[in-house]
CSV table of N, CA and C in Angstrom, one decimal:
chain,number,residue,atom,x,y,z
S,23,LYS,N,119.2,95.7,52.8
S,23,LYS,CA,120.5,95.3,52.4
S,23,LYS,C,121.0,96.2,51.3
S,24,ASP,N,122.2,96.6,51.4
S,24,ASP,CA,122.8,97.5,50.4
S,24,ASP,C,123.5,96.5,49.4
S,25,GLU,N,123.0,96.4,48.2
S,25,GLU,CA,123.5,95.4,47.3
S,25,GLU,C,124.9,95.8,46.7
S,26,GLU,N,125.4,97.0,46.9
S,26,GLU,CA,126.7,97.4,46.4
S,26,GLU,C,127.8,97.0,47.3
S,27,ASN,N,127.5,96.5,48.5
S,27,ASN,CA,128.6,96.2,49.4
S,27,ASN,C,129.0,94.7,49.2
S,28,HIS,N,130.3,94.6,49.0
S,28,HIS,CA,130.9,93.2,48.8
S,28,HIS,C,132.1,93.2,49.7
S,29,ILE,N,132.5,92.1,50.3
S,29,ILE,CA,133.7,91.9,50.9
S,29,ILE,C,134.5,90.8,50.3
S,30,SER,N,135.8,90.9,50.3
S,30,SER,CA,136.6,89.8,49.8
S,30,SER,C,137.3,89.2,51.0
S,31,LEU,N,137.1,87.9,51.1
S,31,LEU,CA,137.6,87.1,52.2
S,31,LEU,C,138.4,86.0,51.7
S,32,ASN,N,139.7,86.1,51.7
S,32,ASN,CA,140.6,85.0,51.3
S,32,ASN,C,140.1,84.5,49.9
S,33,GLU,N,140.1,85.4,49.0
S,33,GLU,CA,139.9,85.1,47.5
S,33,GLU,C,138.4,84.7,47.2
S,34,GLN,N,137.5,84.9,48.1
S,34,GLN,CA,136.1,84.8,47.7
S,34,GLN,C,135.4,86.1,47.9
S,35,VAL,N,134.6,86.5,47.0
S,35,VAL,CA,133.8,87.8,47.1
S,35,VAL,C,132.4,87.4,47.4
S,36,VAL,N,131.9,88.0,48.5
S,36,VAL,CA,130.6,87.8,49.0
S,36,VAL,C,129.8,89.1,49.2
S,37,ASP,N,128.5,89.1,49.0
S,37,ASP,CA,127.7,90.2,49.3
S,37,ASP,C,127.7,90.4,50.8
S,38,ALA,N,127.7,91.6,51.3
S,38,ALA,CA,127.8,91.9,52.7
S,38,ALA,C,126.8,93.0,53.1
S,39,ASN,N,126.2,92.9,54.2
S,39,ASN,CA,125.4,93.9,54.8
S,39,ASN,C,126.3,94.7,55.8
S,40,ILE,N,126.5,95.9,55.5
S,40,ILE,CA,127.4,96.7,56.3
S,40,ILE,C,126.5,97.6,57.2
S,41,THR,N,126.7,97.6,58.5
S,41,THR,CA,125.9,98.4,59.4
S,41,THR,C,126.8,98.9,60.6
S,42,ASN,N,126.3,99.8,61.3
S,42,ASN,CA,127.0,100.3,62.5
S,42,ASN,C,126.3,99.6,63.7
S,43,TYR,N,126.9,98.8,64.4
S,43,TYR,CA,126.3,98.0,65.5
S,43,TYR,C,126.6,98.7,66.8
S,44,ILE,N,125.5,99.1,67.5
S,44,ILE,CA,125.6,99.8,68.8
S,44,ILE,C,125.0,98.9,69.8
S,45,ASP,N,125.8,98.5,70.8
S,45,ASP,CA,125.3,97.7,71.9
S,45,ASP,C,125.1,98.6,73.1
S,46,GLY,N,123.9,99.1,73.3
S,46,GLY,CA,123.6,100.1,74.3
S,46,GLY,C,123.8,99.5,75.7
S,47,TYR,N,123.7,98.2,75.9
S,47,TYR,CA,123.9,97.6,77.2
S,47,TYR,C,125.4,97.6,77.6
S,48,ALA,N,126.2,97.5,76.6
S,48,ALA,CA,127.7,97.5,76.9
S,48,ALA,C,128.3,98.8,76.7
S,49,THR,N,129.0,99.1,75.6
S,49,THR,CA,129.8,100.3,75.4
S,49,THR,C,129.1,101.5,74.9
S,50,ALA,N,127.9,101.3,74.3
S,50,ALA,CA,127.1,102.3,73.7
S,50,ALA,C,128.0,103.1,72.7
S,51,LYS,N,128.8,102.4,71.9
S,51,LYS,CA,129.6,103.0,70.8
S,51,LYS,C,129.2,102.3,69.5
S,52,ALA,N,129.5,102.9,68.4
S,52,ALA,CA,129.1,102.3,67.1
S,52,ALA,C,130.3,101.6,66.5
S,53,TYR,N,130.2,100.3,66.2
S,53,TYR,CA,131.2,99.5,65.5
S,53,TYR,C,130.8,99.1,64.2
S,54,VAL,N,131.6,99.2,63.2
S,54,VAL,CA,131.3,98.8,61.8
S,54,VAL,C,131.3,97.3,61.8
S,55,MET,N,130.1,96.7,61.3
S,55,MET,CA,129.9,95.3,61.3
S,55,MET,C,129.5,94.9,59.9
S,56,ALA,N,130.1,93.8,59.4
S,56,ALA,CA,129.7,93.2,58.1
S,56,ALA,C,129.1,91.9,58.5
S,57,THR,N,127.9,91.6,57.9
S,57,THR,CA,127.2,90.3,58.0
S,57,THR,C,127.2,89.7,56.6
S,58,PHE,N,127.7,88.5,56.5
S,58,PHE,CA,127.9,87.9,55.1
S,58,PHE,C,127.7,86.3,55.3
S,59,THR,N,127.6,85.7,54.1
S,59,THR,CA,127.5,84.2,54.1
S,59,THR,C,128.6,83.7,53.1
S,60,PRO,N,129.6,83.0,53.7
S,60,PRO,CA,130.7,82.5,52.8
S,60,PRO,C,130.1,81.5,51.8
S,61,GLU,N,130.7,81.4,50.6
S,61,GLU,CA,130.2,80.5,49.6
S,61,GLU,C,130.9,79.1,49.8
S,62,PHE,N,132.1,79.1,50.5
S,62,PHE,CA,132.8,77.9,50.8
S,62,PHE,C,133.5,78.1,52.2
S,63,ASP,N,133.8,77.0,52.8
S,63,ASP,CA,134.4,77.0,54.1
S,63,ASP,C,135.7,77.8,54.1
S,64,VAL,N,135.9,78.5,55.2
S,64,VAL,CA,137.2,79.3,55.4
S,64,VAL,C,137.8,78.7,56.6
S,65,GLN,N,139.0,78.2,56.4
S,65,GLN,CA,139.8,77.6,57.6
S,65,GLN,C,140.3,78.7,58.4
S,66,GLU,N,140.7,78.3,59.7
S,66,GLU,CA,141.3,79.3,60.6
S,66,GLU,C,142.6,79.8,59.9
S,67,ALA,N,142.8,81.1,59.8
S,67,ALA,CA,144.0,81.6,59.2
S,67,ALA,C,143.9,83.1,59.3
S,68,ASN,N,145.0,83.8,58.9
S,68,ASN,CA,145.1,85.2,58.8
S,68,ASN,C,144.3,85.6,57.6
S,69,SER,N,143.3,86.4,57.7
S,69,SER,CA,142.4,86.8,56.6
S,69,SER,C,142.6,88.2,56.3
S,70,TYR,N,142.4,88.5,55.0
S,70,TYR,CA,142.5,89.9,54.5
S,70,TYR,C,141.1,90.3,54.1
S,71,PHE,N,140.6,91.5,54.6
S,71,PHE,CA,139.3,91.9,54.4
S,71,PHE,C,139.3,93.2,53.5
S,72,TYR,N,138.6,93.1,52.4
S,72,TYR,CA,138.4,94.2,51.5
S,72,TYR,C,136.9,94.6,51.4
S,73,ILE,N,136.6,95.8,51.3
S,73,ILE,CA,135.3,96.3,51.0
S,73,ILE,C,135.3,97.1,49.7
S,74,ASP,N,134.6,96.6,48.7
S,74,ASP,CA,134.6,97.2,47.4
S,74,ASP,C,136.0,97.5,46.9
S,75,ASP,N,136.9,96.5,47.0
S,75,ASP,CA,138.3,96.6,46.5
S,75,ASP,C,139.2,97.5,47.3
S,76,ASN,N,138.7,98.0,48.5
S,76,ASN,CA,139.6,98.8,49.4
S,76,ASN,C,140.0,97.9,50.5
S,77,PHE,N,141.3,97.8,50.8
S,77,PHE,CA,141.8,97.0,51.9
S,77,PHE,C,141.3,97.7,53.2
S,78,ILE,N,140.8,96.9,54.1
S,78,ILE,CA,140.3,97.4,55.4
S,78,ILE,C,141.2,96.9,56.5
S,79,THR,N,141.4,95.6,56.6
S,79,THR,CA,142.2,95.1,57.7
S,79,THR,C,142.6,93.6,57.4
S,80,ASP,N,143.6,93.2,58.1
S,80,ASP,CA,143.8,91.8,58.2
S,80,ASP,C,143.7,91.3,59.6
S,81,SER,N,143.2,90.1,59.8
S,81,SER,CA,142.9,89.6,61.1
S,81,SER,C,142.9,88.1,61.1
S,82,TYR,N,143.3,87.5,62.3
S,82,TYR,CA,143.2,86.1,62.4
S,82,TYR,C,141.7,85.8,62.5
S,83,GLN,N,141.2,84.9,61.6
S,83,GLN,CA,139.8,84.6,61.6
S,83,GLN,C,139.6,83.1,61.9
S,84,GLY,N,138.7,82.8,62.8
S,84,GLY,CA,138.3,81.4,63.0
S,84,GLY,C,137.6,80.8,61.9
S,85,LYS,N,137.4,79.5,62.0
S,85,LYS,CA,136.7,78.8,60.9
S,85,LYS,C,135.3,79.4,60.6
S,86,LEU,N,135.0,79.6,59.3
S,86,LEU,CA,133.7,80.0,58.8
S,86,LEU,C,133.1,78.9,58.0
S,87,LEU,N,131.9,78.5,58.2
S,87,LEU,CA,131.2,77.5,57.4
S,87,LEU,C,130.5,78.0,56.2
S,88,LYS,N,130.6,77.4,55.1
S,88,LYS,CA,129.8,77.8,53.9
S,88,LYS,C,128.3,77.8,54.2
S,89,SER,N,127.6,78.7,53.6
S,89,SER,CA,126.2,78.9,53.8
S,89,SER,C,125.7,79.2,55.2
S,90,SER,N,126.6,79.6,56.1
S,90,SER,CA,126.2,80.0,57.5
S,90,SER,C,126.6,81.4,57.6
S,91,GLU,N,125.6,82.2,58.2
S,91,GLU,CA,125.8,83.6,58.3
S,91,GLU,C,127.0,83.9,59.3
S,92,ALA,N,127.9,84.8,58.9
S,92,ALA,CA,129.0,85.2,59.7
S,92,ALA,C,129.0,86.7,59.9
S,93,LYS,N,129.6,87.1,61.0
S,93,LYS,CA,129.7,88.6,61.3
S,93,LYS,C,131.1,88.9,61.6
S,94,PHE,N,131.6,90.1,61.1
S,94,PHE,CA,132.9,90.5,61.4
S,94,PHE,C,132.9,92.0,61.8
S,95,PHE,N,133.6,92.4,62.8
S,95,PHE,CA,133.6,93.8,63.3
S,95,PHE,C,134.9,94.4,62.8
S,96,PHE,N,134.8,95.6,62.2
S,96,PHE,CA,136.0,96.3,61.6
S,96,PHE,C,136.5,97.3,62.6
S,97,GLY,N,135.8,97.6,63.7
S,97,GLY,CA,136.3,98.6,64.6
S,97,GLY,C,135.3,99.7,64.8
S,98,LEU,N,135.7,100.7,65.6
S,98,LEU,CA,134.9,101.8,66.0
S,98,LEU,C,134.7,102.8,64.8
S,99,ASN,N,133.4,103.3,64.7
S,99,ASN,CA,133.1,104.3,63.7
S,99,ASN,C,133.0,105.6,64.5
S,100,ASN,N,134.0,106.5,64.4
S,100,ASN,CA,134.0,107.7,65.2
S,100,ASN,C,133.0,108.8,64.7
S,101,PHE,N,132.4,108.5,63.5
S,101,PHE,CA,131.5,109.5,62.9
S,101,PHE,C,130.1,109.3,63.5
S,102,ILE,N,129.8,108.2,64.2
S,102,ILE,CA,128.5,107.9,64.8
S,102,ILE,C,128.7,108.2,66.3
S,103,GLU,N,127.9,109.2,66.8
S,103,GLU,CA,128.0,109.7,68.2
S,103,GLU,C,126.8,109.1,68.9
S,104,VAL,N,127.1,108.4,70.1
S,104,VAL,CA,126.0,107.9,70.9
S,104,VAL,C,126.0,108.5,72.3
S,105,LYS,N,124.9,109.1,72.6
S,105,LYS,CA,124.8,109.6,74.0
S,105,LYS,C,123.8,108.8,74.7
S,106,LYS,N,124.2,108.3,75.9
S,106,LYS,CA,123.3,107.4,76.7
S,106,LYS,C,123.1,108.1,78.0
S,107,GLU,N,121.9,108.3,78.4
S,107,GLU,CA,121.6,108.9,79.7
S,107,GLU,C,120.7,108.0,80.5
S,108,ASN,N,121.1,107.7,81.7
S,108,ASN,CA,120.2,106.9,82.6
S,108,ASN,C,119.2,107.9,83.2
S,109,VAL,N,117.9,107.7,82.7
S,109,VAL,CA,116.9,108.6,83.2
S,109,VAL,C,116.5,108.2,84.7
S,110,GLY,N,116.7,107.0,85.0
S,110,GLY,CA,116.5,106.6,86.4
S,110,GLY,C,115.9,105.2,86.5
S,111,THR,N,116.0,104.7,87.8
S,111,THR,CA,115.3,103.5,88.2
S,111,THR,C,114.4,103.9,89.4
S,112,LYS,N,113.2,103.4,89.3
S,112,LYS,CA,112.2,103.8,90.4
S,112,LYS,C,111.5,102.5,90.8
S,113,SER,N,111.4,102.3,92.1
S,113,SER,CA,110.7,101.2,92.7
S,113,SER,C,109.5,101.6,93.5
S,114,ASP,N,108.3,101.0,93.3
S,114,ASP,CA,107.1,101.3,94.0
S,114,ASP,C,106.5,99.9,94.5
S,115,ASP,N,105.8,100.0,95.6
S,115,ASP,CA,105.0,98.8,96.1
S,115,ASP,C,103.6,99.1,95.7
S,116,ASN,N,102.8,98.1,95.4
S,116,ASN,CA,101.4,98.3,95.2
S,116,ASN,C,100.6,98.6,96.5
S,117,PHE,N,99.4,99.0,96.4
S,117,PHE,CA,98.6,99.5,97.5
S,117,PHE,C,98.5,98.4,98.6
S,118,LEU,N,98.4,97.2,98.3
S,118,LEU,CA,98.3,96.1,99.3
S,118,LEU,C,99.7,95.7,99.8
S,119,GLY,N,100.7,96.1,99.2
S,119,GLY,CA,102.1,95.7,99.6
S,119,GLY,C,102.4,94.3,99.2
S,120,THR,N,101.8,93.8,98.2
S,120,THR,CA,102.1,92.4,97.8
S,120,THR,C,103.0,92.3,96.5
S,121,LYS,N,103.1,93.4,95.8
S,121,LYS,CA,104.0,93.4,94.6
S,121,LYS,C,104.9,94.7,94.6
S,122,GLU,N,106.0,94.5,94.0
S,122,GLU,CA,107.0,95.6,93.8
S,122,GLU,C,107.2,95.8,92.3
S,123,THR,N,107.1,97.1,91.9
S,123,THR,CA,107.3,97.4,90.5
S,123,THR,C,108.6,98.3,90.4
S,124,THR,N,109.5,97.8,89.6
S,124,THR,CA,110.8,98.6,89.3
S,124,THR,C,110.8,99.0,87.9
S,125,LYS,N,111.0,100.3,87.7
S,125,LYS,CA,111.0,100.8,86.3
S,125,LYS,C,112.4,101.4,86.0
S,126,THR,N,113.0,100.9,84.9
S,126,THR,CA,114.3,101.4,84.5
S,126,THR,C,114.2,102.0,83.2
S,127,LEU,N,114.7,103.3,83.0
S,127,LEU,CA,114.5,104.0,81.8
S,127,LEU,C,115.8,104.7,81.4
S,128,LYS,N,116.2,104.6,80.1
S,128,LYS,CA,117.4,105.2,79.5
S,128,LYS,C,117.0,106.0,78.3
S,129,SER,N,117.7,107.1,78.1
S,129,SER,CA,117.5,108.0,76.9
S,129,SER,C,118.7,107.9,76.0
S,130,TYR,N,118.5,107.7,74.7
S,130,TYR,CA,119.6,107.7,73.7
S,130,TYR,C,119.4,108.7,72.7
S,131,THR,N,120.5,109.3,72.3
S,131,THR,CA,120.6,110.2,71.2
S,131,THR,C,121.8,109.7,70.3
S,132,ILE,N,121.4,109.4,69.0
S,132,ILE,CA,122.4,108.8,68.1
S,132,ILE,C,122.5,109.8,66.9
S,133,THR,N,123.7,110.3,66.6
S,133,THR,CA,124.0,111.3,65.6
S,133,THR,C,124.9,110.8,64.6
S,134,ASN,N,124.6,111.0,63.3
S,134,ASN,CA,125.5,110.6,62.2
S,134,ASN,C,126.3,111.9,61.8
S,135,ASN,N,127.5,112.0,62.2
S,135,ASN,CA,128.4,113.1,61.9
S,135,ASN,C,129.1,113.0,60.6
S,136,SER,N,128.8,111.9,59.8
S,136,SER,CA,129.5,111.7,58.5
S,136,SER,C,128.8,112.4,57.4
S,137,ASP,N,129.4,112.4,56.2
S,137,ASP,CA,128.8,113.0,55.0
S,137,ASP,C,128.0,112.0,54.2
S,138,THR,N,127.8,110.8,54.7
S,138,THR,CA,127.1,109.8,54.0
S,138,THR,C,126.0,109.2,54.9
S,139,SER,N,125.0,108.6,54.3
S,139,SER,CA,123.9,107.9,55.1
S,139,SER,C,124.5,106.7,55.8
S,140,GLN,N,124.1,106.4,57.0
S,140,GLN,CA,124.6,105.3,57.7
S,140,GLN,C,123.5,104.4,58.2
S,141,HIS,N,123.7,103.1,58.1
S,141,HIS,CA,122.8,102.1,58.6
S,141,HIS,C,123.2,101.8,60.0
S,142,ILE,N,122.2,101.7,60.9
S,142,ILE,CA,122.4,101.5,62.3
S,142,ILE,C,121.6,100.3,62.8
S,143,THR,N,122.3,99.4,63.6
S,143,THR,CA,121.6,98.3,64.3
S,143,THR,C,121.9,98.6,65.8
S,144,PHE,N,120.8,99.0,66.5
S,144,PHE,CA,120.9,99.3,67.9
S,144,PHE,C,120.4,98.1,68.7
S,145,VAL,N,121.2,97.7,69.7
S,145,VAL,CA,120.8,96.5,70.5
S,145,VAL,C,120.8,96.9,72.0
S,146,GLU,N,119.8,96.4,72.7
S,146,GLU,CA,119.8,96.6,74.2
S,146,GLU,C,119.3,95.2,74.7
S,147,ARG,N,119.2,95.2,76.0
S,147,ARG,CA,118.8,93.9,76.7
S,147,ARG,C,117.8,94.2,77.8
S,148,VAL,N,116.9,93.3,78.1
S,148,VAL,CA,116.0,93.4,79.2
S,148,VAL,C,116.2,92.1,80.0
S,149,PRO,N,115.9,92.2,81.3
S,149,PRO,CA,115.9,90.9,82.1
S,149,PRO,C,114.9,89.9,81.6
S,150,VAL,N,115.3,88.6,81.7
S,150,VAL,CA,114.4,87.5,81.3
S,150,VAL,C,113.9,86.8,82.5
S,151,SER,N,112.6,86.8,82.7
S,151,SER,CA,112.0,86.1,83.8
S,151,SER,C,111.9,84.6,83.6
S,152,THR,N,112.3,83.9,84.6
S,152,THR,CA,112.2,82.4,84.6
S,152,THR,C,111.1,81.9,85.5
S,153,HIS,N,110.4,82.9,86.1
S,153,HIS,CA,109.3,82.5,87.1
S,153,HIS,C,108.0,83.2,86.7
S,154,ALA,N,106.9,82.5,86.7
S,154,ALA,CA,105.6,83.1,86.3
S,154,ALA,C,105.2,84.3,87.1
S,155,ASP,N,105.6,84.4,88.3
S,155,ASP,CA,105.2,85.5,89.2
S,155,ASP,C,106.0,86.8,88.9
S,156,ILE,N,107.0,86.7,88.1
S,156,ILE,CA,107.9,87.9,87.8
S,156,ILE,C,107.6,88.2,86.4
S,157,VAL,N,107.1,89.5,86.1
S,157,VAL,CA,106.7,89.9,84.8
S,157,VAL,C,107.6,91.0,84.4
S,158,VAL,N,108.2,90.9,83.2
S,158,VAL,CA,109.0,92.0,82.6
S,158,VAL,C,108.3,92.5,81.4
S,159,THR,N,108.1,93.9,81.4
S,159,THR,CA,107.4,94.5,80.3
S,159,THR,C,108.4,95.5,79.6
S,160,VAL,N,108.6,95.5,78.3
S,160,VAL,CA,109.5,96.3,77.6
S,160,VAL,C,108.7,97.7,77.3
S,161,LEU,N,109.4,98.8,77.5
S,161,LEU,CA,108.9,100.1,77.2
S,161,LEU,C,109.5,100.7,76.0
S,162,GLY,N,108.9,101.7,75.4
S,162,GLY,CA,109.4,102.4,74.3
S,162,GLY,C,109.1,101.9,72.9
S,163,GLY,N,108.1,101.0,72.9
S,163,GLY,CA,107.7,100.4,71.6
S,163,GLY,C,108.6,99.3,71.1
S,164,PHE,N,109.5,98.8,71.9
S,164,PHE,CA,110.4,97.7,71.5
S,164,PHE,C,109.8,96.3,71.8
S,165,GLN,N,110.3,95.3,71.1
S,165,GLN,CA,109.9,93.9,71.3
S,165,GLN,C,111.2,93.2,71.7
S,166,ALA,N,111.1,92.4,72.8
S,166,ALA,CA,112.2,91.6,73.2
S,166,ALA,C,112.1,90.2,72.7
S,167,GLY,N,113.3,89.6,72.3
S,167,GLY,CA,113.3,88.2,72.0
S,167,GLY,C,113.3,87.3,73.2
S,168,HIS,N,113.2,86.0,73.1
S,168,HIS,CA,113.2,85.1,74.2
S,168,HIS,C,114.5,85.2,75.1
S,169,ASP,N,115.6,85.7,74.5
S,169,ASP,CA,116.8,85.9,75.2
S,169,ASP,C,117.0,87.3,75.9
S,170,GLY,N,115.9,88.1,75.7
S,170,GLY,CA,115.9,89.5,76.3
S,170,GLY,C,116.6,90.5,75.4
S,171,LYS,N,117.0,90.1,74.2
S,171,LYS,CA,117.6,91.0,73.3
S,171,LYS,C,116.6,91.8,72.6
S,172,VAL,N,116.8,93.1,72.5
S,172,VAL,CA,116.0,94.1,71.8
S,172,VAL,C,116.8,94.7,70.7
S,173,GLU,N,116.2,94.9,69.5
S,173,GLU,CA,116.9,95.4,68.4
S,173,GLU,C,116.1,96.4,67.6
S,174,LYS,N,116.7,97.5,67.2
S,174,LYS,CA,116.1,98.5,66.4
S,174,LYS,C,117.0,98.8,65.2
S,175,ILE,N,116.5,98.7,64.0
S,175,ILE,CA,117.3,98.9,62.8
S,175,ILE,C,116.8,100.1,62.1
S,176,PHE,N,117.7,101.0,61.7
S,176,PHE,CA,117.2,102.2,61.0
S,176,PHE,C,118.4,102.9,60.3
S,177,SER,N,118.2,103.9,59.5
S,177,SER,CA,119.2,104.6,58.8
S,177,SER,C,119.2,106.1,59.3
S,178,LEU,N,120.4,106.7,59.3
S,178,LEU,CA,120.5,108.1,59.5
S,178,LEU,C,121.2,108.8,58.3
S,179,ASN,N,120.5,109.9,57.9
S,179,ASN,CA,121.1,110.7,56.8
S,179,ASN,C,122.3,111.5,57.4
S,180,PRO,N,123.1,112.1,56.5
S,180,PRO,CA,124.3,112.9,57.0
S,180,PRO,C,123.8,114.0,58.0
S,181,LYS,N,124.5,114.1,59.1
S,181,LYS,CA,124.2,115.1,60.1
S,181,LYS,C,122.9,115.0,60.8
S,182,GLU,N,122.2,113.8,60.6
S,182,GLU,CA,120.9,113.6,61.3
S,182,GLU,C,121.1,112.9,62.6
S,183,SER,N,120.1,113.2,63.5
S,183,SER,CA,120.1,112.6,64.9
S,183,SER,C,118.7,112.0,65.1
S,184,ILE,N,118.7,111.0,66.0
S,184,ILE,CA,117.5,110.4,66.4
S,184,ILE,C,117.5,110.3,68.0
S,185,ASN,N,116.4,110.6,68.6
S,185,ASN,CA,116.3,110.5,70.1
S,185,ASN,C,115.2,109.5,70.4
S,186,PHE,N,115.4,108.6,71.4
S,186,PHE,CA,114.4,107.7,71.8
S,186,PHE,C,114.7,107.2,73.2
S,187,GLU,N,113.7,106.7,73.9
S,187,GLU,CA,113.8,106.2,75.2
S,187,GLU,C,113.7,104.7,75.1
S,188,PHE,N,114.4,104.0,76.0
S,188,PHE,CA,114.3,102.5,76.1
S,188,PHE,C,114.2,102.2,77.6
S,189,GLY,N,113.4,101.2,77.9
S,189,GLY,CA,113.3,100.8,79.3
S,189,GLY,C,112.5,99.6,79.5
S,190,TYR,N,112.3,99.3,80.7
S,190,TYR,CA,111.4,98.1,81.1
S,190,TYR,C,111.0,98.2,82.5
S,191,THR,N,109.9,97.5,82.8
S,191,THR,CA,109.4,97.4,84.2
S,191,THR,C,109.5,95.9,84.6
S,192,VAL,N,109.8,95.7,85.9
S,192,VAL,CA,109.8,94.3,86.4
S,192,VAL,C,108.8,94.4,87.6
S,193,VAL,N,107.8,93.5,87.5
S,193,VAL,CA,106.8,93.4,88.6
S,193,VAL,C,107.0,92.0,89.3
S,194,LYS,N,107.3,92.1,90.6
S,194,LYS,CA,107.5,90.8,91.3
S,194,LYS,C,106.8,90.8,92.6
S,195,PRO,N,106.5,89.6,93.1
S,195,PRO,CA,105.9,89.6,94.5
S,195,PRO,C,106.8,90.0,95.6
S,196,ILE,N,106.3,90.6,96.6
S,196,ILE,CA,107.1,90.9,97.8
S,196,ILE,C,107.0,89.7,98.8
S,197,ILE,N,108.1,89.1,99.1
S,197,ILE,CA,108.1,88.0,100.0
S,197,ILE,C,108.3,88.5,101.4
S,198,LYS,N,107.3,88.1,102.3
S,198,LYS,CA,107.4,88.6,103.7
S,198,LYS,C,107.8,87.5,104.6
């Protein structure tokens, strides 16, 4: 958490964690996101957002409850470049022809083209099995939550890039 980030939300100043949120499953673009906890309830209204005394935007904001984490997206960060390449999907049957394994793999390159260090929250998803005979395994050193959400949090220095692969396998019985 960067302790120097504060946002002003309708006359209350709260500490905020500012990050670039990348949803690889959807748009694969970086959006500036603030995560904060209001000190008192905020009713539905047009809200004015400031970061460190700089006006950012005004927006209609739904009700926010005190002491409950809230997230607000400020829009696209054009300084963070995301390249997503589908490496491929491959299906194979096992030797006995009783199980099919499907492997899906994607390659990501994320580049910070700004002059300042940037915090990144990268999110992807994997299928969630609801049947014991269907097994999903996450590849690339990631861990999936019970909802299939996979998250990687890191920072990039100015002009720095990171490359990684993300994928999963699904093993399921072949029904004849």
